[in-house]
PDB file of C-alpha atoms in Angstrom:
ATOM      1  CA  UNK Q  16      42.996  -4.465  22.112  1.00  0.00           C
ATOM      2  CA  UNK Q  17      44.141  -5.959  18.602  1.00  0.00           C
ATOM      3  CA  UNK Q  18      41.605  -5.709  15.897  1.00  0.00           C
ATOM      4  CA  UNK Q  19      42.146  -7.516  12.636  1.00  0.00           C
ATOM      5  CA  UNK Q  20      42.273  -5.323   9.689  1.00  0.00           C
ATOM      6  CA  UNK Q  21      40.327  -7.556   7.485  1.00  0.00           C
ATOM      7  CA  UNK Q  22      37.328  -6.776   9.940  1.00  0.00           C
ATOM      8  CA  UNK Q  23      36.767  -3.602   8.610  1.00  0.00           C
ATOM      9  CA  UNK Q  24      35.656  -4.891   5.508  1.00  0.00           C
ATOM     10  CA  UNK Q  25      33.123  -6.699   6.459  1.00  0.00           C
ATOM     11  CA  UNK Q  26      29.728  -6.079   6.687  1.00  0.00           C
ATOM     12  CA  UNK Q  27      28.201  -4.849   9.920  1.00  0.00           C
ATOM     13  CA  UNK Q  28      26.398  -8.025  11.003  1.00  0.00           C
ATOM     14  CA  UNK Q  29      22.532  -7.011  11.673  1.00  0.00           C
ATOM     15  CA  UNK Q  30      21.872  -9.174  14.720  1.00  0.00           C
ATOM     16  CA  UNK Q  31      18.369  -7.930  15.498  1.00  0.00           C
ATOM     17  CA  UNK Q  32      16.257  -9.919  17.721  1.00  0.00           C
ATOM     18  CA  UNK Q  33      13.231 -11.933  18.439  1.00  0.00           C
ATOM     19  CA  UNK Q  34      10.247 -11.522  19.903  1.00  0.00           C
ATOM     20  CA  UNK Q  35       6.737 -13.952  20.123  1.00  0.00           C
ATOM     21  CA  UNK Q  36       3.405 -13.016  19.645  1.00  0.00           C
ATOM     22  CA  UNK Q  37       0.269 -14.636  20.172  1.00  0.00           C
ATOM     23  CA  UNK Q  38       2.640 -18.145  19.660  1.00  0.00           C
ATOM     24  CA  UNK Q  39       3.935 -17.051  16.631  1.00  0.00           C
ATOM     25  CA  UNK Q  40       7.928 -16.220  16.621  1.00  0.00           C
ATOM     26  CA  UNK Q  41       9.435 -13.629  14.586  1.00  0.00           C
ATOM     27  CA  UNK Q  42      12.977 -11.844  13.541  1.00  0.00           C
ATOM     28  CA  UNK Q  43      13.690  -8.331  13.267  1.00  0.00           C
ATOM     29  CA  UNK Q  44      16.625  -6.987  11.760  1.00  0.00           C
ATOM     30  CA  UNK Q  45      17.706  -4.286   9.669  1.00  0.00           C
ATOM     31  CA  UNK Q  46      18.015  -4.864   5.499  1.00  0.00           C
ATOM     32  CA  UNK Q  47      20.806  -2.928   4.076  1.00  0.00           C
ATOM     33  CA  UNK Q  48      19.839   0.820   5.220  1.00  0.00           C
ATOM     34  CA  UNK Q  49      16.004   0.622   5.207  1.00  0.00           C
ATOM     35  CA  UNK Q  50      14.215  -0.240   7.869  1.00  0.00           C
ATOM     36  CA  UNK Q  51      13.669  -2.525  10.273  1.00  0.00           C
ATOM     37  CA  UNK Q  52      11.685  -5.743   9.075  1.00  0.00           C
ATOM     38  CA  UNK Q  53       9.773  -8.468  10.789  1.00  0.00           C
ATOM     39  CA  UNK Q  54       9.799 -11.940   9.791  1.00  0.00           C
ATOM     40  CA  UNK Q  55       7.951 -14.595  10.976  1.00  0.00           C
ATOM     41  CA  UNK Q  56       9.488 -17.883  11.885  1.00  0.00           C
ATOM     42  CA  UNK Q  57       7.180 -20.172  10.773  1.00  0.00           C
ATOM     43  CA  UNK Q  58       9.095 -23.465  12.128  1.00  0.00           C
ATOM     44  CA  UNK Q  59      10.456 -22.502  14.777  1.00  0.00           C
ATOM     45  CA  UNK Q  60       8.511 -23.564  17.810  1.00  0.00           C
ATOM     46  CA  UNK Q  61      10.799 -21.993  21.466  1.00  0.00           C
ATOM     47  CA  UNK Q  62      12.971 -18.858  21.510  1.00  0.00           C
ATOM     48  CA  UNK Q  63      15.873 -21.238  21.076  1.00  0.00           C
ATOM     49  CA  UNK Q  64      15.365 -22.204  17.787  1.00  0.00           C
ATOM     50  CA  UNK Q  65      13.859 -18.788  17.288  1.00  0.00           C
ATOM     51  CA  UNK Q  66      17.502 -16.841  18.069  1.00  0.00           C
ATOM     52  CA  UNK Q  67      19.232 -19.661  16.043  1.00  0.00           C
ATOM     53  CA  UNK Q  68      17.572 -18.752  12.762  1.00  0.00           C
ATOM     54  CA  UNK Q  69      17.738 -15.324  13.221  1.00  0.00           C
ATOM     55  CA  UNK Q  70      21.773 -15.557  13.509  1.00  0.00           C
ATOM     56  CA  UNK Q  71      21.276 -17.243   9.950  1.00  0.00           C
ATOM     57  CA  UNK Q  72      18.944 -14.490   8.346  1.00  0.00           C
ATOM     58  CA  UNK Q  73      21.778 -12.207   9.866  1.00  0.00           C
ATOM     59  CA  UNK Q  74      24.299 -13.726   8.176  1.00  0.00           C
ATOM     60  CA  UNK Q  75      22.378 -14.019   4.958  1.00  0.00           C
ATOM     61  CA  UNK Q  76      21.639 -10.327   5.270  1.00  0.00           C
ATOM     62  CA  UNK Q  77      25.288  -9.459   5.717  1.00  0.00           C
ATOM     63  CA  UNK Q  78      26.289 -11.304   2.426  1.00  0.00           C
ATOM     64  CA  UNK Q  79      23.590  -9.736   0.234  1.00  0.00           C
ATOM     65  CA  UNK Q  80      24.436  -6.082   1.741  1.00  0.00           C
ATOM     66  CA  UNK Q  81      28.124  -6.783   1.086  1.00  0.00           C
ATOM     67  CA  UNK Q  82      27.345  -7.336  -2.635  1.00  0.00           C
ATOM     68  CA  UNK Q  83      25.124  -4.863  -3.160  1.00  0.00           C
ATOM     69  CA  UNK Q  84      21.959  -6.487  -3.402  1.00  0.00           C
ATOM     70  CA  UNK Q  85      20.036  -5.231  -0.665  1.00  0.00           C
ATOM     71  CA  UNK Q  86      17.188  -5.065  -3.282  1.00  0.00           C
ATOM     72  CA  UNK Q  87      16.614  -8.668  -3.136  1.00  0.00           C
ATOM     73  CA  UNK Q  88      17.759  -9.300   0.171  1.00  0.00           C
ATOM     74  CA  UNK Q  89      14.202  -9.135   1.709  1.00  0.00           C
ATOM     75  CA  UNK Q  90      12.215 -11.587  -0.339  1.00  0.00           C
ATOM     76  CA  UNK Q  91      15.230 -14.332   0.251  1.00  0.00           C
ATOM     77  CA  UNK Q  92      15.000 -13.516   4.309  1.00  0.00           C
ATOM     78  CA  UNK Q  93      11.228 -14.259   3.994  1.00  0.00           C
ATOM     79  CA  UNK Q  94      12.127 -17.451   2.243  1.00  0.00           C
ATOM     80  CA  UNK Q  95      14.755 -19.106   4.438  1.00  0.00           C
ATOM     81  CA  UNK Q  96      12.643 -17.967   7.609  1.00  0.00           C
ATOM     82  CA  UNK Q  97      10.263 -20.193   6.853  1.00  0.00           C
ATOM     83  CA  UNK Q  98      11.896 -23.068   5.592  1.00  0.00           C
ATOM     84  CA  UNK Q  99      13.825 -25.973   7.227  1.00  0.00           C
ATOM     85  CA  UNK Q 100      16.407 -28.549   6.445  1.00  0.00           C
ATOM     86  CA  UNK Q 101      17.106 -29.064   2.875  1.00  0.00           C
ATOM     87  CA  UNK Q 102      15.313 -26.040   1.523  1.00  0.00           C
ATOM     88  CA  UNK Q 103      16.783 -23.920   4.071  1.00  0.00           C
ATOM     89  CA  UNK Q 104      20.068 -25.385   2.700  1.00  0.00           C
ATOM     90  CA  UNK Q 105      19.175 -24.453  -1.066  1.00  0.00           C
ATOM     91  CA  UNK Q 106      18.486 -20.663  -0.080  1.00  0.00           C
ATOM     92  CA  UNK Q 107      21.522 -20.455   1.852  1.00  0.00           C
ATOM     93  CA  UNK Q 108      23.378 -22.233  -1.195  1.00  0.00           C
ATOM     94  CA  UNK Q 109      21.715 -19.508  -3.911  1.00  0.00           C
ATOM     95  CA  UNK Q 110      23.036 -16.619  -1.082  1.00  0.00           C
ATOM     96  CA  UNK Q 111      26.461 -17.832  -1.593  1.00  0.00           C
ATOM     97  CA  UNK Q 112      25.969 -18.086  -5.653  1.00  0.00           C
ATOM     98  CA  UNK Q 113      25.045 -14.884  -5.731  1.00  0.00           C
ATOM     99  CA  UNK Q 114      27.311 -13.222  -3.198  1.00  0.00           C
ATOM    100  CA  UNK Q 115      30.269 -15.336  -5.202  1.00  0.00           C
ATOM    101  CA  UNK Q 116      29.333 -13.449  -8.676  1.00  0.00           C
ATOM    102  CA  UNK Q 117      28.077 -16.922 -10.143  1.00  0.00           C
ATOM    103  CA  UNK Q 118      24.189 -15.662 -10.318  1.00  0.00           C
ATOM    104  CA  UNK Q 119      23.942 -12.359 -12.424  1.00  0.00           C
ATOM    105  CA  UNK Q 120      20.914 -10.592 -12.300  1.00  0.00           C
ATOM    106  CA  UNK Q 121      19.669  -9.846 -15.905  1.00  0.00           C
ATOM    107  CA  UNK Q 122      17.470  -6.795 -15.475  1.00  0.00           C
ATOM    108  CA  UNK Q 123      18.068  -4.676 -12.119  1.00  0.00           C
ATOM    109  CA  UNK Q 124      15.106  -2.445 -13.287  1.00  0.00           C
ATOM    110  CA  UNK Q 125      12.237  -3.153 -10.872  1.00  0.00           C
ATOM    111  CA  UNK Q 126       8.987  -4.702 -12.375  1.00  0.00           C
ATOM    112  CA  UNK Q 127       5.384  -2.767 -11.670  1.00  0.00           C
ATOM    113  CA  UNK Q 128       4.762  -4.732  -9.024  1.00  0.00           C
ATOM    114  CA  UNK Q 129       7.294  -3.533  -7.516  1.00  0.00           C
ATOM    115  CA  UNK Q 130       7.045   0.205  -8.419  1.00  0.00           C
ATOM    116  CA  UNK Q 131       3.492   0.009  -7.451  1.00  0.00           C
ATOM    117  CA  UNK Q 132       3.755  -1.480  -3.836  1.00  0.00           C
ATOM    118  CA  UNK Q 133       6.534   1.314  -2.879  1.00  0.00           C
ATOM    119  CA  UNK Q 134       3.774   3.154  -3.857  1.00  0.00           C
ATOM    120  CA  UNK Q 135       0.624   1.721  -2.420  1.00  0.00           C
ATOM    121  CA  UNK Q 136       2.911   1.305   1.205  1.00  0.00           C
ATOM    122  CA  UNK Q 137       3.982   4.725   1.104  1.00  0.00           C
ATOM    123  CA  UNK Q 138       7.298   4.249   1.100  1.00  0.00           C
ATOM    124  CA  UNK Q 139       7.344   6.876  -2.474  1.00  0.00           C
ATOM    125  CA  UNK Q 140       5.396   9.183  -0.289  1.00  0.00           C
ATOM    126  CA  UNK Q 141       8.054   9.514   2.113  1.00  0.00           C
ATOM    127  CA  UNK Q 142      10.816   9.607  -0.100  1.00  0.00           C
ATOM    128  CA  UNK Q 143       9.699  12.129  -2.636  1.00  0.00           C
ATOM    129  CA  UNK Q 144       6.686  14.363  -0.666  1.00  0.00           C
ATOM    130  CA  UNK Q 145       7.091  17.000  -3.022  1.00  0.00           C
ATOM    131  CA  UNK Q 146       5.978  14.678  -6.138  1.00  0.00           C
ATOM    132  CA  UNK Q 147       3.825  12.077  -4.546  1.00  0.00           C
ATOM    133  CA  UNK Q 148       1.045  12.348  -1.966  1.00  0.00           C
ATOM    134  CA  UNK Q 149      -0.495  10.070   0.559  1.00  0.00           C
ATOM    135  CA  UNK Q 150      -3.723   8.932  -0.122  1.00  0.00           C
ATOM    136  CA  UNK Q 151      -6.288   7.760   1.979  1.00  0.00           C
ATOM    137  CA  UNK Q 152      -7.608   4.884  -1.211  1.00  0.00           C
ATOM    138  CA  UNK Q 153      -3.848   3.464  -1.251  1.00  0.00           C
ATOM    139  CA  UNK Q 154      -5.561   0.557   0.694  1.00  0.00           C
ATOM    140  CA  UNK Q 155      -8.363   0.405  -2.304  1.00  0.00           C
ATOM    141  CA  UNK Q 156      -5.530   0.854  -5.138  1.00  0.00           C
ATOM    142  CA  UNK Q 157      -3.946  -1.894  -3.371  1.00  0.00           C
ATOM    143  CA  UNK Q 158      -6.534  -4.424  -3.793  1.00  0.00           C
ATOM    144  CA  UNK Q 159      -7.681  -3.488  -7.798  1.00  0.00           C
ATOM    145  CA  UNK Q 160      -3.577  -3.432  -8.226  1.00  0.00           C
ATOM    146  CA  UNK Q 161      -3.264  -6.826  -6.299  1.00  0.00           C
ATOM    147  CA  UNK Q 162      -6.424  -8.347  -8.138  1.00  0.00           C
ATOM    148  CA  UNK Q 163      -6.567  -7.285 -11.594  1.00  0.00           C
ATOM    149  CA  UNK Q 164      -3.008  -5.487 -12.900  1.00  0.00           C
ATOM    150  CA  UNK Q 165      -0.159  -7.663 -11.215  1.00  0.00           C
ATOM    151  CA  UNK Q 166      -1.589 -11.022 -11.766  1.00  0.00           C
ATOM    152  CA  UNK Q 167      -1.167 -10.177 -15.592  1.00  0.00           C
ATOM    153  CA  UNK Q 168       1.392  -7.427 -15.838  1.00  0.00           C
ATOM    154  CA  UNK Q 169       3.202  -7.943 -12.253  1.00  0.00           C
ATOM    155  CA  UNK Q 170       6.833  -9.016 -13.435  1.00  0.00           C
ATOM    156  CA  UNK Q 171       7.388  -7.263 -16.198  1.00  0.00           C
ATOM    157  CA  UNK Q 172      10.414  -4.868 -15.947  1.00  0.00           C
ATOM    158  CA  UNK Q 173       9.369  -1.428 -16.404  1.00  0.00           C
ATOM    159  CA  UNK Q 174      11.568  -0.808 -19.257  1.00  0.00           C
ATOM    160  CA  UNK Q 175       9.967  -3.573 -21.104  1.00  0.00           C
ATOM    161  CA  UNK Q 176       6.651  -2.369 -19.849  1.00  0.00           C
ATOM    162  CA  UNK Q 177       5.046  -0.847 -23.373  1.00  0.00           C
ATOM    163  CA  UNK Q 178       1.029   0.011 -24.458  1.00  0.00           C
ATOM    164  CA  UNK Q 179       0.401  -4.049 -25.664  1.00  0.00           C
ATOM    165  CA  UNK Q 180       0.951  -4.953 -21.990  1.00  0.00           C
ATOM    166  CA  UNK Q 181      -1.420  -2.161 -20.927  1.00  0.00           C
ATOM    167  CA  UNK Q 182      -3.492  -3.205 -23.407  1.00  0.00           C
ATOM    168  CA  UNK Q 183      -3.421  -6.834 -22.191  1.00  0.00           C
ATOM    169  CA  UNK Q 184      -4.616  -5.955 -18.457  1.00  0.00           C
ATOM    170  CA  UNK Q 185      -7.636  -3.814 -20.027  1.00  0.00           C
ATOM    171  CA  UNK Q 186      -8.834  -6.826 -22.236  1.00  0.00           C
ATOM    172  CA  UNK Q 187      -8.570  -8.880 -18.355  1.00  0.00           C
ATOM    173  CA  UNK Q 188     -10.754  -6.953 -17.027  1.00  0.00           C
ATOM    174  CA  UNK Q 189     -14.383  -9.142 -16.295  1.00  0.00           C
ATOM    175  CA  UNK Q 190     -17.242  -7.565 -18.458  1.00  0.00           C
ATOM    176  CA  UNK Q 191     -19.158  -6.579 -15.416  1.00  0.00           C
ATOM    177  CA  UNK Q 192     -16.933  -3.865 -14.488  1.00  0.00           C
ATOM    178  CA  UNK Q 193     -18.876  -0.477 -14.843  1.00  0.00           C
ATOM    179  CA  UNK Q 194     -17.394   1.620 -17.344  1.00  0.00           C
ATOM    180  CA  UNK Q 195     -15.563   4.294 -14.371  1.00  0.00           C
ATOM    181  CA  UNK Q 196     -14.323   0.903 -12.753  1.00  0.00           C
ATOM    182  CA  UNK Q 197     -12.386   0.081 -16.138  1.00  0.00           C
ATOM    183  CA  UNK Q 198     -10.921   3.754 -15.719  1.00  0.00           C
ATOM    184  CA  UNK Q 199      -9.875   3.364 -12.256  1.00  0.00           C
ATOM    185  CA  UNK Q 200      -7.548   0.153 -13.562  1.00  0.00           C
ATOM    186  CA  UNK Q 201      -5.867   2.164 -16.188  1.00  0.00           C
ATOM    187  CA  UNK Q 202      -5.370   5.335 -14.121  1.00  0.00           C
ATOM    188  CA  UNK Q 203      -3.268   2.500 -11.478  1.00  0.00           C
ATOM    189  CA  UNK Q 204      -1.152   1.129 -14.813  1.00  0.00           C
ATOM    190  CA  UNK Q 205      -0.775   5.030 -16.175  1.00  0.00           C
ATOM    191  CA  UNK Q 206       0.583   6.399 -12.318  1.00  0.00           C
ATOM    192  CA  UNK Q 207       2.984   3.361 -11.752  1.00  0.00           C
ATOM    193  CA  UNK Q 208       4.594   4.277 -15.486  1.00  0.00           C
ATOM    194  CA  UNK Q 209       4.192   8.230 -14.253  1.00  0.00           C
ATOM    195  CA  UNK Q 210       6.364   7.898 -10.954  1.00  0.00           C
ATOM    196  CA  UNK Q 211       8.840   5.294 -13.083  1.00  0.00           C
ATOM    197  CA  UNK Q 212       9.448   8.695 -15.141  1.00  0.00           C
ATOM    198  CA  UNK Q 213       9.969  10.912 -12.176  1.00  0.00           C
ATOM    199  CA  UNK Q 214      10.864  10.870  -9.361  1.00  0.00           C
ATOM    200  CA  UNK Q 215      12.243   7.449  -9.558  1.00  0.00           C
ATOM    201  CA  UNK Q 216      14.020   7.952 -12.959  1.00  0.00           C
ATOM    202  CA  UNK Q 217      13.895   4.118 -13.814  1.00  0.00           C
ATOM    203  CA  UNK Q 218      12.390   5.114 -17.696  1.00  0.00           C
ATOM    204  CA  UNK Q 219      12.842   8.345 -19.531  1.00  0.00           C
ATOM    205  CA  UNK Q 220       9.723   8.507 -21.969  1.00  0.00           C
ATOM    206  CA  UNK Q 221       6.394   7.241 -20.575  1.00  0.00           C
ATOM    207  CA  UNK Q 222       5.385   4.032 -21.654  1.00  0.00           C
ATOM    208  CA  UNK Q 223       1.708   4.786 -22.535  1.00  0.00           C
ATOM    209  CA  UNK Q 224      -0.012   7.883 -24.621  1.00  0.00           C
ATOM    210  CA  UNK Q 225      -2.214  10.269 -23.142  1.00  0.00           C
ATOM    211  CA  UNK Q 226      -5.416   9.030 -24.452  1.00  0.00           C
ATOM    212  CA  UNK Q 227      -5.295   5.867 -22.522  1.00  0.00           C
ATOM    213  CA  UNK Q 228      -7.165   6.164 -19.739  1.00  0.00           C
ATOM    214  CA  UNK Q 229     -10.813   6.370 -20.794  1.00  0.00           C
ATOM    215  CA  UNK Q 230     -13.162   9.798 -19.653  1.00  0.00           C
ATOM    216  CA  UNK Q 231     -14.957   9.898 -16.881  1.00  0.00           C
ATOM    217  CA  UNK Q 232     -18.344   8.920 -17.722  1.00  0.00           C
ATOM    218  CA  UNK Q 233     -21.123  10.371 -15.829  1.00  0.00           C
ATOM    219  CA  UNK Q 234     -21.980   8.315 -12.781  1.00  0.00           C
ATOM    220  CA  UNK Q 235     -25.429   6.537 -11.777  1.00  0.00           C
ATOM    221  CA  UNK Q 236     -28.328   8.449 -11.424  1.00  0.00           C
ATOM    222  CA  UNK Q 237     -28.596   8.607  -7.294  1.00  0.00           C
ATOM    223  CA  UNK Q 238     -31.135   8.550  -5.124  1.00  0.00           C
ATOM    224  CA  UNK Q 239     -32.188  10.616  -2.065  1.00  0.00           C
ATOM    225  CA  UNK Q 240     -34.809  10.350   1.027  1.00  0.00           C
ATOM    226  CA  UNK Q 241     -37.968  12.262   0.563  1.00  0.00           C
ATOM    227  CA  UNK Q 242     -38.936  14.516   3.876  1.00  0.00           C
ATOM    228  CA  UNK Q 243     -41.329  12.237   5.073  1.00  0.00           C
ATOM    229  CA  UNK Q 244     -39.174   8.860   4.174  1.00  0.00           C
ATOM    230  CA  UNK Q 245     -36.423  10.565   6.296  1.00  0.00           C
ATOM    231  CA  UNK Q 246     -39.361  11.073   9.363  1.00  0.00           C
ATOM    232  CA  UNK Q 247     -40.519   7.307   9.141  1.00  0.00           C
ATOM    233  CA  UNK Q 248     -36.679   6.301   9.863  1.00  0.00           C
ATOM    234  CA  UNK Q 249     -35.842   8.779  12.175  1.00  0.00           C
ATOM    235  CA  UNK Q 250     -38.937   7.709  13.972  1.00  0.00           C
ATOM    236  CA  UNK Q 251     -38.658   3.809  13.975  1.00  0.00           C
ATOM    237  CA  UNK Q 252     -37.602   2.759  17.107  1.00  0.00           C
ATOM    238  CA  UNK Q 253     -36.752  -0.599  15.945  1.00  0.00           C
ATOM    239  CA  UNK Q 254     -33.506   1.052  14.613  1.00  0.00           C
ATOM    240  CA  UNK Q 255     -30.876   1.703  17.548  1.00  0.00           C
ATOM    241  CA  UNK Q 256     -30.881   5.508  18.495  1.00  0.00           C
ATOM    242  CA  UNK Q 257     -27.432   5.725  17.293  1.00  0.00           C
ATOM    243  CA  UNK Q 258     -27.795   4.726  14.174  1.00  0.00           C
ATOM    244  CA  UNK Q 259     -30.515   7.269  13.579  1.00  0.00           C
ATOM    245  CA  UNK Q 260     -28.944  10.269  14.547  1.00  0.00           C
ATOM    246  CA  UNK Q 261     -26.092   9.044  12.032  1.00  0.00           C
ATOM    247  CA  UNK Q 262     -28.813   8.639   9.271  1.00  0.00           C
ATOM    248  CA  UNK Q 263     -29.929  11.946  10.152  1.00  0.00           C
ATOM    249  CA  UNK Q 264     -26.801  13.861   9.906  1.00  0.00           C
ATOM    250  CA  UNK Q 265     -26.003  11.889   6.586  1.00  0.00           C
ATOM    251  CA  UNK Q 266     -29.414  13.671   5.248  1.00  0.00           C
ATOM    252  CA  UNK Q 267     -28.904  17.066   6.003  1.00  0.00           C
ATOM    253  CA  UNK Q 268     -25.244  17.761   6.283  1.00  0.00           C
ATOM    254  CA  UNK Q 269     -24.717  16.010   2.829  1.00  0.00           C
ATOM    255  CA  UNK Q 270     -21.481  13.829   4.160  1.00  0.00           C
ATOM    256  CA  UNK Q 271     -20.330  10.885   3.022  1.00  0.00           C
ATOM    257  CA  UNK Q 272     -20.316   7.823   5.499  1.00  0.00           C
ATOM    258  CA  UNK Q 273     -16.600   7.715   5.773  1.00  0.00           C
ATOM    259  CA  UNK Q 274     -16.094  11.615   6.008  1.00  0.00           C
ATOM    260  CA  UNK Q 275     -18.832  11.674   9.040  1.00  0.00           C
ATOM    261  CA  UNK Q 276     -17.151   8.677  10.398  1.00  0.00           C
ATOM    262  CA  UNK Q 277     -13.660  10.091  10.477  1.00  0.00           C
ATOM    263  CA  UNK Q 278     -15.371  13.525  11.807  1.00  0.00           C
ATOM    264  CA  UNK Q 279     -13.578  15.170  14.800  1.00  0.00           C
ATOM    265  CA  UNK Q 280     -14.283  17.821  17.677  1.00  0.00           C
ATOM    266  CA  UNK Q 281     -11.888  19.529  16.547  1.00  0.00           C
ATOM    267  CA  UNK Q 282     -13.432  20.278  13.473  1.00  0.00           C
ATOM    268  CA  UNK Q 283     -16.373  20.946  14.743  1.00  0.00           C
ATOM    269  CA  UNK Q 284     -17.523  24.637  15.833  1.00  0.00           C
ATOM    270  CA  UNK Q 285     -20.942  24.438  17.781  1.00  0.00           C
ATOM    271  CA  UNK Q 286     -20.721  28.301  17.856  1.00  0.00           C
ATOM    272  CA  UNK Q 287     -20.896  28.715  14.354  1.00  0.00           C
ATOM    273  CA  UNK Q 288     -22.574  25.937  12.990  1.00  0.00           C
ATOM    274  CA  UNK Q 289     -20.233  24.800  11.049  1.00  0.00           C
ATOM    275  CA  UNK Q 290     -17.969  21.290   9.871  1.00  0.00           C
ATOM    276  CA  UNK Q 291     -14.513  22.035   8.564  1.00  0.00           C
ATOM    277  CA  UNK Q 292     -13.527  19.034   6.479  1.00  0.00           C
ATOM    278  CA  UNK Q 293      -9.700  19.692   6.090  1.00  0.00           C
ATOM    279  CA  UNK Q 294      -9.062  15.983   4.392  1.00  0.00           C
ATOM    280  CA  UNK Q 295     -11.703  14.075   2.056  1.00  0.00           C
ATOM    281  CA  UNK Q 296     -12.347  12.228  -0.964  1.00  0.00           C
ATOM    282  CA  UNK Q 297     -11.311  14.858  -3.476  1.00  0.00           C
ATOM    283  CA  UNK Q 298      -8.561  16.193  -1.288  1.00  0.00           C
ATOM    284  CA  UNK Q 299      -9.409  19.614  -0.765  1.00  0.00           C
ATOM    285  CA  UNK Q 300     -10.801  21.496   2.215  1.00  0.00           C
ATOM    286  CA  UNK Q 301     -14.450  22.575   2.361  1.00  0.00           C
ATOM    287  CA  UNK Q 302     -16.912  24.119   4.821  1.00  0.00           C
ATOM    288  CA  UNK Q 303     -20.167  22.564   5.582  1.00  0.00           C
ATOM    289  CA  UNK Q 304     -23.082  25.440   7.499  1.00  0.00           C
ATOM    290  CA  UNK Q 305     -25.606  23.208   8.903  1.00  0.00           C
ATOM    291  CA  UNK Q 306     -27.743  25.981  10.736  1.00  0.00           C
ATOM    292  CA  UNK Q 307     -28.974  27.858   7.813  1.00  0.00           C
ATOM    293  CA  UNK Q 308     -29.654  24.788   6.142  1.00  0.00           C
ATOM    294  CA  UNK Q 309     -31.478  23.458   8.550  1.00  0.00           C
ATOM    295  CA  UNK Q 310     -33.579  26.544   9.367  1.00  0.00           C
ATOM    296  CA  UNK Q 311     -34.369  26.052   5.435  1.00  0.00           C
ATOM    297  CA  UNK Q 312     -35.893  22.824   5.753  1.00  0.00           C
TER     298      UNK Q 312
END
């Protein structure tokens, strides 16, 4: 077998494939060495035309990963997966620009958007475990991030990122926002300029002093269940059976919803009495009696 030389210099070609779901067709191939990505192919209609565009986002891939910009490869796959005819043409004509050397990127350094979704997915957690932890509000970061820091702050590079811009999402924020809501926000823009610092290197000083984010103020004054408020629910048939007994392990083991909801047999020993919580809100493992506590009430 005779293999051209000139082969081995070109880019492994990530074919993928396609699969359908629920009528929807999609690609998956490989971009530069991450991992494998979906797209869906919103115009095309059989498998046909499916395994057609794919060969294109292939190809597209392959150019991008030749000239080293696998960073931007992803967003222009999305684009020409979804687009037909002459804008399909105009993606695959910018490819070529920029695999060509005519389009120079200005700034490689990534903006906080994009610092802060590598964070939000996870992808920083995996990566660097040591530094950064997984956290079970990354969905709830995700949304304040997505609804209150990137519209306003999104695409600036962090390098260019500086205390005005900071400044400018905290001035956003709507006036209704309690005070420890505000704090939340600027913890988000203060941990997205943290991990630029380390471990991702991208800046060496941080951006923002250490007065920034606001104190903690103390919360709402709460409310409880008096004894015989708790016996009127418990005792209202009108409210499913299982919903009571939840109610009434709220009141006297002191759990939040979302910790008795996530609650395992495992972690519970009948023998003892006792509710090992190894993950919750504040991260740290605790012990929760509930015979003695009971036999108190």
């Amino acid at each position: 077998m005779v293999t051209d030389w000139r082969s081995w210099n070109m880019p492994r070609l990530a074919t993928g494939n396609v699969y359908e779901r629920r009528g929807k067709w999609f690609a998956r191939l490989t971009i530069g060495t991450k991992k494998r990505q979906s797209f869906m192919l919103e115009t095309c209609k059989d498998e046909r035309s499916a395994v057609a565009r794919q060969a294109i986002l292939a190809e597209l891939a392959a150019k991008l990963r030749k000239c080293g910009r696998d960073d931007i490869a992803p967003d222009i796959i999305k684009r020409a997966a979804v687009r037909d005819g002459k804008a399909l043409d105009e993606v695959r004509k910018a490819v070529d620009m920029i695999a060509s050397g005519q389009v120079v990127q200005k700034n490689l350094t990534p903006t906080i958007e994009q610092i802060g979704k590598r964070w939000t997915s996870g992808e920083l957690a995996d990566l660097y475990p040591d530094r950064v932890k997984r956290r079970r509000s990354a969905e709830t970061n995700r949304y304040v991030l997505d609804k209150y820091v990137y519209p306003m702050v999104g695409d600036v590079a962090i390098d260019k990122f500086t205390l005005d811009h900071a400044e400018a999402v905290m001035r956003s924020l709507p006036p209704r926002l309690s005070p420890n809501s505000r704090r939340s926000v600027a913890q988000l823009v203060y941990r997205i300029c943290s991990l630029a610092v380390l471990p991702l290197r991208h800046i060496a000083v941080h951006p923002l002093p250490r007065g920034f984010v606001p104190r903690y103020q103390a919360g709402k004054a709460k409310g409880w269940l008096y004894p015989d408020e708790d016996a009127m629910l418990l005792g209202c048939t009108q409210v499913p059976l299982e919903w009571r007994l939840f109610y009434g392990f709220l009141h006297r083991e002191g759990m939040r919803r979302s910790e008795a909801l996530n609650t395992r047999w495992s972690e519970i020993n009948l023998d003892l009495g006792a509710i090992v919580l190894d993950v919750n809100k504040t991260d740290g493992a605790t012990r929760q009696v509930w015979s003695e506590r009971n036999e108190m009430r």
